[in-house]
Amino acid sequence: MTSSDRDPLLERAIKELERLPAVNANAVQRVIDAAATARVTPADEPADVEFGYRPRGSRAWRIAASVAAISAAAVVGFMVRGAPAPRIVSPAPTAIQMAPVADVAGAAKPVLRQFVFQNARAKRVSVVGDFNQWNPSTAPMVRSADGTLWSALIPILPGRHVYAYMVDDSVLTLDPAAETARDPDFGTNASVVLVGKP
């Protein structure tokens, strides 16, 4: 076999072997000849390969044997290491019983809250908010004797609420004396009131 007859893989093996420290040249040549003789090329395979038959010496058979050996080693490794941990199966979900936070008899009761708004030019003012579904007719305010202040006493459940004043049934006005926050229902700013214990 001449160097022009060698395939690239064999050439690479020869170059790697030549890098080794000096050894017996005859031994190197014997290894090269043995590798060249054992190498099977596609032209050497029988015609039955296309029907799924692979002879024992073929490359595909050697790869399959290697994969089988590696798989067997992995199985043995798992067995030596110990049985796999048992799979934990959670029990079927059960119905969750909800307990009320407070007694039904002692449930949260509305707290009276006074609202005061200053506007001398308004003809009508009412308090609207999440506690009365933003309905201006449910919480009208009463004008003071001097005509500058409007007030209303409204029962509201404890908690955080947003509100505003409806002036003359058309202008929604924030309370200048209260903190403001974005109302989740309308996406606009609204005044905030905390009723009861925080």
PDB file of C-alpha atoms in Angstrom:
ATOM      1  CA  MET A   1       0.000   0.000   0.000  1.00  0.00           C
ATOM      2  CA  THR A   2       1.443   3.374  -1.012  1.00  0.00           C
ATOM      3  CA  SER A   3       0.877   6.665   0.730  1.00  0.00           C
ATOM      4  CA  SER A   4      -1.408   7.810  -2.119  1.00  0.00           C
ATOM      5  CA  ASP A   5      -3.751   4.842  -1.435  1.00  0.00           C
ATOM      6  CA  ARG A   6      -4.314   5.818   2.214  1.00  0.00           C
ATOM      7  CA  ASP A   7      -7.468   7.595   3.288  1.00  0.00           C
ATOM      8  CA  PRO A   8      -7.399  10.799   5.402  1.00  0.00           C
ATOM      9  CA  LEU A   9      -8.231   9.004   8.651  1.00  0.00           C
ATOM     10  CA  LEU A  10      -5.341   6.631   8.214  1.00  0.00           C
ATOM     11  CA  GLU A  11      -3.034   9.535   7.319  1.00  0.00           C
ATOM     12  CA  ARG A  12      -4.028  11.314  10.512  1.00  0.00           C
ATOM     13  CA  ALA A  13      -3.333   8.179  12.570  1.00  0.00           C
ATOM     14  CA  ILE A  14       0.099   7.888  10.965  1.00  0.00           C
ATOM     15  CA  LYS A  15       0.923  11.504  11.771  1.00  0.00           C
ATOM     16  CA  GLU A  16      -0.109  11.003  15.396  1.00  0.00           C
ATOM     17  CA  LEU A  17       2.008   7.900  15.656  1.00  0.00           C
ATOM     18  CA  GLU A  18       4.991   9.693  14.120  1.00  0.00           C
ATOM     19  CA  ARG A  19       4.836  12.306  16.892  1.00  0.00           C
ATOM     20  CA  LEU A  20       5.460   9.677  19.537  1.00  0.00           C
ATOM     21  CA  PRO A  21       8.957   9.228  20.892  1.00  0.00           C
ATOM     22  CA  ALA A  22      11.233   7.089  18.834  1.00  0.00           C
ATOM     23  CA  VAL A  23      10.079   3.494  18.685  1.00  0.00           C
ATOM     24  CA  ASN A  24      10.836   0.530  16.580  1.00  0.00           C
ATOM     25  CA  ALA A  25       9.954   1.490  12.979  1.00  0.00           C
ATOM     26  CA  ASN A  26       8.966  -2.097  12.201  1.00  0.00           C
ATOM     27  CA  ALA A  27       6.394  -2.033  15.051  1.00  0.00           C
ATOM     28  CA  VAL A  28       4.857   1.175  13.712  1.00  0.00           C
ATOM     29  CA  GLN A  29       4.642  -0.303  10.223  1.00  0.00           C
ATOM     30  CA  ARG A  30       2.978  -3.448  11.574  1.00  0.00           C
ATOM     31  CA  VAL A  31       0.314  -1.310  13.359  1.00  0.00           C
ATOM     32  CA  ILE A  32      -0.303   0.696  10.179  1.00  0.00           C
ATOM     33  CA  ASP A  33      -0.603  -2.434   8.040  1.00  0.00           C
ATOM     34  CA  ALA A  34      -2.952  -4.064  10.562  1.00  0.00           C
ATOM     35  CA  ALA A  35      -5.152  -0.962  10.623  1.00  0.00           C
ATOM     36  CA  ALA A  36      -5.234  -0.792   6.832  1.00  0.00           C
ATOM     37  CA  THR A  37      -6.143  -4.489   6.563  1.00  0.00           C
ATOM     38  CA  ALA A  38      -8.900  -4.264   9.199  1.00  0.00           C
ATOM     39  CA  ARG A  39     -10.438  -1.129   7.723  1.00  0.00           C
ATOM     40  CA  VAL A  40     -13.627  -1.859   5.797  1.00  0.00           C
ATOM     41  CA  THR A  41     -14.627   0.559   3.090  1.00  0.00           C
ATOM     42  CA  PRO A  42     -18.151   0.902   1.672  1.00  0.00           C
ATOM     43  CA  ALA A  43     -16.998  -0.890  -1.480  1.00  0.00           C
ATOM     44  CA  ASP A  44     -16.022  -3.938   0.618  1.00  0.00           C
ATOM     45  CA  GLU A  45     -19.524  -4.448   2.046  1.00  0.00           C
ATOM     46  CA  PRO A  46     -21.744  -7.074   0.411  1.00  0.00           C
ATOM     47  CA  ALA A  47     -24.732  -6.134  -1.756  1.00  0.00           C
ATOM     48  CA  ASP A  48     -27.223  -7.306   0.913  1.00  0.00           C
ATOM     49  CA  VAL A  49     -26.446  -4.225   3.053  1.00  0.00           C
ATOM     50  CA  GLU A  50     -29.263  -2.292   1.401  1.00  0.00           C
ATOM     51  CA  PHE A  51     -31.735  -4.851   2.797  1.00  0.00           C
ATOM     52  CA  GLY A  52     -30.594  -4.346   6.369  1.00  0.00           C
ATOM     53  CA  TYR A  53     -27.982  -7.126   6.593  1.00  0.00           C
ATOM     54  CA  ARG A  54     -24.640  -6.031   7.976  1.00  0.00           C
ATOM     55  CA  PRO A  55     -21.763  -8.448   8.269  1.00  0.00           C
ATOM     56  CA  ARG A  56     -20.046  -8.818  11.640  1.00  0.00           C
ATOM     57  CA  GLY A  57     -16.939  -6.908  10.603  1.00  0.00           C
ATOM     58  CA  SER A  58     -18.780  -3.859   9.244  1.00  0.00           C
ATOM     59  CA  ARG A  59     -18.435  -0.434  10.795  1.00  0.00           C
ATOM     60  CA  ALA A  60     -22.165  -0.168  11.591  1.00  0.00           C
ATOM     61  CA  TRP A  61     -22.033  -3.470  13.468  1.00  0.00           C
ATOM     62  CA  ARG A  62     -19.053  -2.253  15.512  1.00  0.00           C
ATOM     63  CA  ILE A  63     -20.877   0.984  16.355  1.00  0.00           C
ATOM     64  CA  ALA A  64     -23.996  -0.928  17.380  1.00  0.00           C
ATOM     65  CA  ALA A  65     -21.907  -3.269  19.530  1.00  0.00           C
ATOM     66  CA  SER A  66     -20.218  -0.277  21.190  1.00  0.00           C
ATOM     67  CA  VAL A  67     -23.563   1.384  21.936  1.00  0.00           C
ATOM     68  CA  ALA A  68     -24.886  -1.863  23.380  1.00  0.00           C
ATOM     69  CA  ALA A  69     -21.805  -2.233  25.582  1.00  0.00           C
ATOM     70  CA  ILE A  70     -22.102   1.347  26.855  1.00  0.00           C
ATOM     71  CA  SER A  71     -25.817   0.851  27.573  1.00  0.00           C
ATOM     72  CA  ALA A  72     -25.094  -2.369  29.458  1.00  0.00           C
ATOM     73  CA  ALA A  73     -22.407  -0.609  31.488  1.00  0.00           C
ATOM     74  CA  ALA A  74     -24.868   2.179  32.363  1.00  0.00           C
ATOM     75  CA  VAL A  75     -27.480  -0.339  33.508  1.00  0.00           C
ATOM     76  CA  VAL A  76     -24.912  -2.187  35.624  1.00  0.00           C
ATOM     77  CA  GLY A  77     -23.773   1.132  37.089  1.00  0.00           C
ATOM     78  CA  PHE A  78     -27.294   2.005  38.144  1.00  0.00           C
ATOM     79  CA  MET A  79     -27.787  -1.415  39.665  1.00  0.00           C
ATOM     80  CA  VAL A  80     -24.516  -1.237  41.607  1.00  0.00           C
ATOM     81  CA  ARG A  81     -25.326   2.241  42.814  1.00  0.00           C
ATOM     82  CA  GLY A  82     -28.633   1.058  44.174  1.00  0.00           C
ATOM     83  CA  ALA A  83     -32.216   0.960  43.159  1.00  0.00           C
ATOM     84  CA  PRO A  84     -33.668   4.246  41.996  1.00  0.00           C
ATOM     85  CA  ALA A  85     -35.566   6.238  44.572  1.00  0.00           C
ATOM     86  CA  PRO A  86     -39.241   5.376  44.676  1.00  0.00           C
ATOM     87  CA  ARG A  87     -41.514   7.785  42.885  1.00  0.00           C
ATOM     88  CA  ILE A  88     -43.572   9.821  45.321  1.00  0.00           C
ATOM     89  CA  VAL A  89     -47.189  10.027  44.315  1.00  0.00           C
ATOM     90  CA  SER A  90     -49.223  12.707  46.006  1.00  0.00           C
ATOM     91  CA  PRO A  91     -52.641  11.727  47.248  1.00  0.00           C
ATOM     92  CA  ALA A  92     -55.711  12.841  45.375  1.00  0.00           C
ATOM     93  CA  PRO A  93     -56.673  16.411  46.199  1.00  0.00           C
ATOM     94  CA  THR A  94     -59.301  16.756  48.865  1.00  0.00           C
ATOM     95  CA  ALA A  95     -61.891  19.444  49.173  1.00  0.00           C
ATOM     96  CA  ILE A  96     -60.630  22.442  51.107  1.00  0.00           C
ATOM     97  CA  GLN A  97     -63.047  23.742  53.636  1.00  0.00           C
ATOM     98  CA  MET A  98     -62.982  27.484  53.961  1.00  0.00           C
ATOM     99  CA  ALA A  99     -63.495  28.914  57.412  1.00  0.00           C
ATOM    100  CA  PRO A 100     -64.784  32.456  57.728  1.00  0.00           C
ATOM    101  CA  VAL A 101     -62.303  34.988  59.039  1.00  0.00           C
ATOM    102  CA  ALA A 102     -64.870  36.394  61.440  1.00  0.00           C
ATOM    103  CA  ASP A 103     -68.054  35.115  62.991  1.00  0.00           C
ATOM    104  CA  VAL A 104     -71.096  35.473  60.816  1.00  0.00           C
ATOM    105  CA  ALA A 105     -72.744  37.220  63.733  1.00  0.00           C
ATOM    106  CA  GLY A 106     -69.689  39.430  64.321  1.00  0.00           C
ATOM    107  CA  ALA A 107     -68.906  40.016  60.638  1.00  0.00           C
ATOM    108  CA  ALA A 108     -67.577  43.394  59.604  1.00  0.00           C
ATOM    109  CA  LYS A 109     -70.142  46.076  60.079  1.00  0.00           C
ATOM    110  CA  PRO A 110     -70.257  49.388  58.244  1.00  0.00           C
ATOM    111  CA  VAL A 111     -68.522  52.319  59.896  1.00  0.00           C
ATOM    112  CA  LEU A 112     -69.900  55.847  59.584  1.00  0.00           C
ATOM    113  CA  ARG A 113     -67.487  58.074  57.708  1.00  0.00           C
ATOM    114  CA  GLN A 114     -67.911  61.810  57.222  1.00  0.00           C
ATOM    115  CA  PHE A 115     -66.923  63.432  53.939  1.00  0.00           C
ATOM    116  CA  VAL A 116     -66.462  67.198  53.682  1.00  0.00           C
ATOM    117  CA  PHE A 117     -65.901  69.111  50.438  1.00  0.00           C
ATOM    118  CA  GLN A 118     -65.457  72.861  49.896  1.00  0.00           C
ATOM    119  CA  ASN A 119     -67.074  74.391  46.802  1.00  0.00           C
ATOM    120  CA  ALA A 120     -69.177  77.586  46.992  1.00  0.00           C
ATOM    121  CA  ARG A 121     -70.294  77.550  43.316  1.00  0.00           C
ATOM    122  CA  ALA A 122     -71.670  73.991  43.137  1.00  0.00           C
ATOM    123  CA  LYS A 123     -75.431  73.432  42.942  1.00  0.00           C
ATOM    124  CA  ARG A 124     -75.300  69.693  43.794  1.00  0.00           C
ATOM    125  CA  VAL A 125     -72.478  67.474  45.180  1.00  0.00           C
ATOM    126  CA  SER A 126     -72.483  63.770  45.973  1.00  0.00           C
ATOM    127  CA  VAL A 127     -69.896  61.226  47.098  1.00  0.00           C
ATOM    128  CA  VAL A 128     -69.216  58.397  44.618  1.00  0.00           C
ATOM    129  CA  GLY A 129     -66.856  55.486  45.102  1.00  0.00           C
ATOM    130  CA  ASP A 130     -66.365  51.742  45.097  1.00  0.00           C
ATOM    131  CA  PHE A 131     -68.479  51.522  48.269  1.00  0.00           C
ATOM    132  CA  ASN A 132     -71.621  52.699  46.402  1.00  0.00           C
ATOM    133  CA  GLN A 133     -70.825  51.480  42.846  1.00  0.00           C
ATOM    134  CA  TRP A 134     -70.036  55.067  41.807  1.00  0.00           C
ATOM    135  CA  ASN A 135     -73.726  55.956  41.909  1.00  0.00           C
ATOM    136  CA  PRO A 136     -74.212  59.714  42.623  1.00  0.00           C
ATOM    137  CA  SER A 137     -77.817  59.292  43.777  1.00  0.00           C
ATOM    138  CA  THR A 138     -76.916  57.059  46.773  1.00  0.00           C
ATOM    139  CA  ALA A 139     -74.785  59.589  48.715  1.00  0.00           C
ATOM    140  CA  PRO A 140     -75.869  63.211  48.130  1.00  0.00           C
ATOM    141  CA  MET A 141     -74.060  65.812  50.210  1.00  0.00           C
ATOM    142  CA  VAL A 142     -75.723  68.592  52.233  1.00  0.00           C
ATOM    143  CA  ARG A 143     -74.671  72.235  51.880  1.00  0.00           C
ATOM    144  CA  SER A 144     -73.642  74.102  55.040  1.00  0.00           C
ATOM    145  CA  ALA A 145     -75.449  77.272  56.163  1.00  0.00           C
ATOM    146  CA  ASP A 146     -72.723  79.554  54.810  1.00  0.00           C
ATOM    147  CA  GLY A 147     -72.919  77.782  51.394  1.00  0.00           C
ATOM    148  CA  THR A 148     -69.203  76.913  51.034  1.00  0.00           C
ATOM    149  CA  LEU A 149     -68.979  73.417  52.562  1.00  0.00           C
ATOM    150  CA  TRP A 150     -70.713  70.210  51.570  1.00  0.00           C
ATOM    151  CA  SER A 151     -70.862  67.183  53.891  1.00  0.00           C
ATOM    152  CA  ALA A 152     -72.243  63.647  54.049  1.00  0.00           C
ATOM    153  CA  LEU A 153     -72.148  60.882  56.640  1.00  0.00           C
ATOM    154  CA  ILE A 154     -71.929  57.506  54.843  1.00  0.00           C
ATOM    155  CA  PRO A 155     -71.800  53.959  56.283  1.00  0.00           C
ATOM    156  CA  ILE A 156     -68.824  52.126  54.684  1.00  0.00           C
ATOM    157  CA  LEU A 157     -67.451  48.641  55.320  1.00  0.00           C
ATOM    158  CA  PRO A 158     -63.934  48.585  56.835  1.00  0.00           C
ATOM    159  CA  GLY A 159     -61.082  48.563  54.340  1.00  0.00           C
ATOM    160  CA  ARG A 160     -59.401  50.684  51.698  1.00  0.00           C
ATOM    161  CA  HIS A 161     -61.745  52.452  49.312  1.00  0.00           C
ATOM    162  CA  VAL A 162     -61.406  54.857  46.380  1.00  0.00           C
ATOM    163  CA  TYR A 163     -63.822  57.718  45.859  1.00  0.00           C
ATOM    164  CA  ALA A 164     -64.405  61.173  44.357  1.00  0.00           C
ATOM    165  CA  TYR A 165     -66.990  63.961  44.429  1.00  0.00           C
ATOM    166  CA  MET A 166     -69.543  64.353  41.636  1.00  0.00           C
ATOM    167  CA  VAL A 167     -70.197  68.093  41.227  1.00  0.00           C
ATOM    168  CA  ASP A 168     -73.390  69.221  39.453  1.00  0.00           C
ATOM    169  CA  ASP A 169     -73.929  65.689  38.082  1.00  0.00           C
ATOM    170  CA  SER A 170     -71.152  66.139  35.515  1.00  0.00           C
ATOM    171  CA  VAL A 171     -67.740  66.928  37.000  1.00  0.00           C
ATOM    172  CA  LEU A 172     -65.824  64.238  38.874  1.00  0.00           C
ATOM    173  CA  THR A 173     -63.505  65.968  41.374  1.00  0.00           C
ATOM    174  CA  LEU A 174     -60.855  64.435  43.642  1.00  0.00           C
ATOM    175  CA  ASP A 175     -60.798  65.260  47.338  1.00  0.00           C
ATOM    176  CA  PRO A 176     -57.931  67.771  47.802  1.00  0.00           C
ATOM    177  CA  ALA A 177     -57.563  66.695  51.462  1.00  0.00           C
ATOM    178  CA  ALA A 178     -57.012  62.963  50.693  1.00  0.00           C
ATOM    179  CA  GLU A 179     -54.296  60.795  49.198  1.00  0.00           C
ATOM    180  CA  THR A 180     -54.820  59.670  45.611  1.00  0.00           C
ATOM    181  CA  ALA A 181     -54.289  56.363  43.838  1.00  0.00           C
ATOM    182  CA  ARG A 182     -55.117  54.829  40.468  1.00  0.00           C
ATOM    183  CA  ASP A 183     -58.596  53.294  40.488  1.00  0.00           C
ATOM    184  CA  PRO A 184     -58.442  49.685  39.214  1.00  0.00           C
ATOM    185  CA  ASP A 185     -61.970  49.855  37.771  1.00  0.00           C
ATOM    186  CA  PHE A 186     -61.652  52.995  35.677  1.00  0.00           C
ATOM    187  CA  GLY A 187     -57.876  53.375  35.349  1.00  0.00           C
ATOM    188  CA  THR A 188     -57.973  56.997  36.511  1.00  0.00           C
ATOM    189  CA  ASN A 189     -56.813  58.625  39.717  1.00  0.00           C
ATOM    190  CA  ALA A 190     -59.195  58.590  42.673  1.00  0.00           C
ATOM    191  CA  SER A 191     -59.082  59.709  46.277  1.00  0.00           C
ATOM    192  CA  VAL A 192     -58.337  57.042  48.902  1.00  0.00           C
ATOM    193  CA  VAL A 193     -60.019  56.530  52.251  1.00  0.00           C
ATOM    194  CA  LEU A 194     -59.130  53.925  54.903  1.00  0.00           C
ATOM    195  CA  VAL A 195     -62.102  52.895  57.008  1.00  0.00           C
ATOM    196  CA  GLY A 196     -61.837  50.968  60.261  1.00  0.00           C
ATOM    197  CA  LYS A 197     -58.669  49.339  61.594  1.00  0.00           C
ATOM    198  CA  PRO A 198     -55.852  48.973  59.064  1.00  0.00           C
TER     199      PRO A 198
END
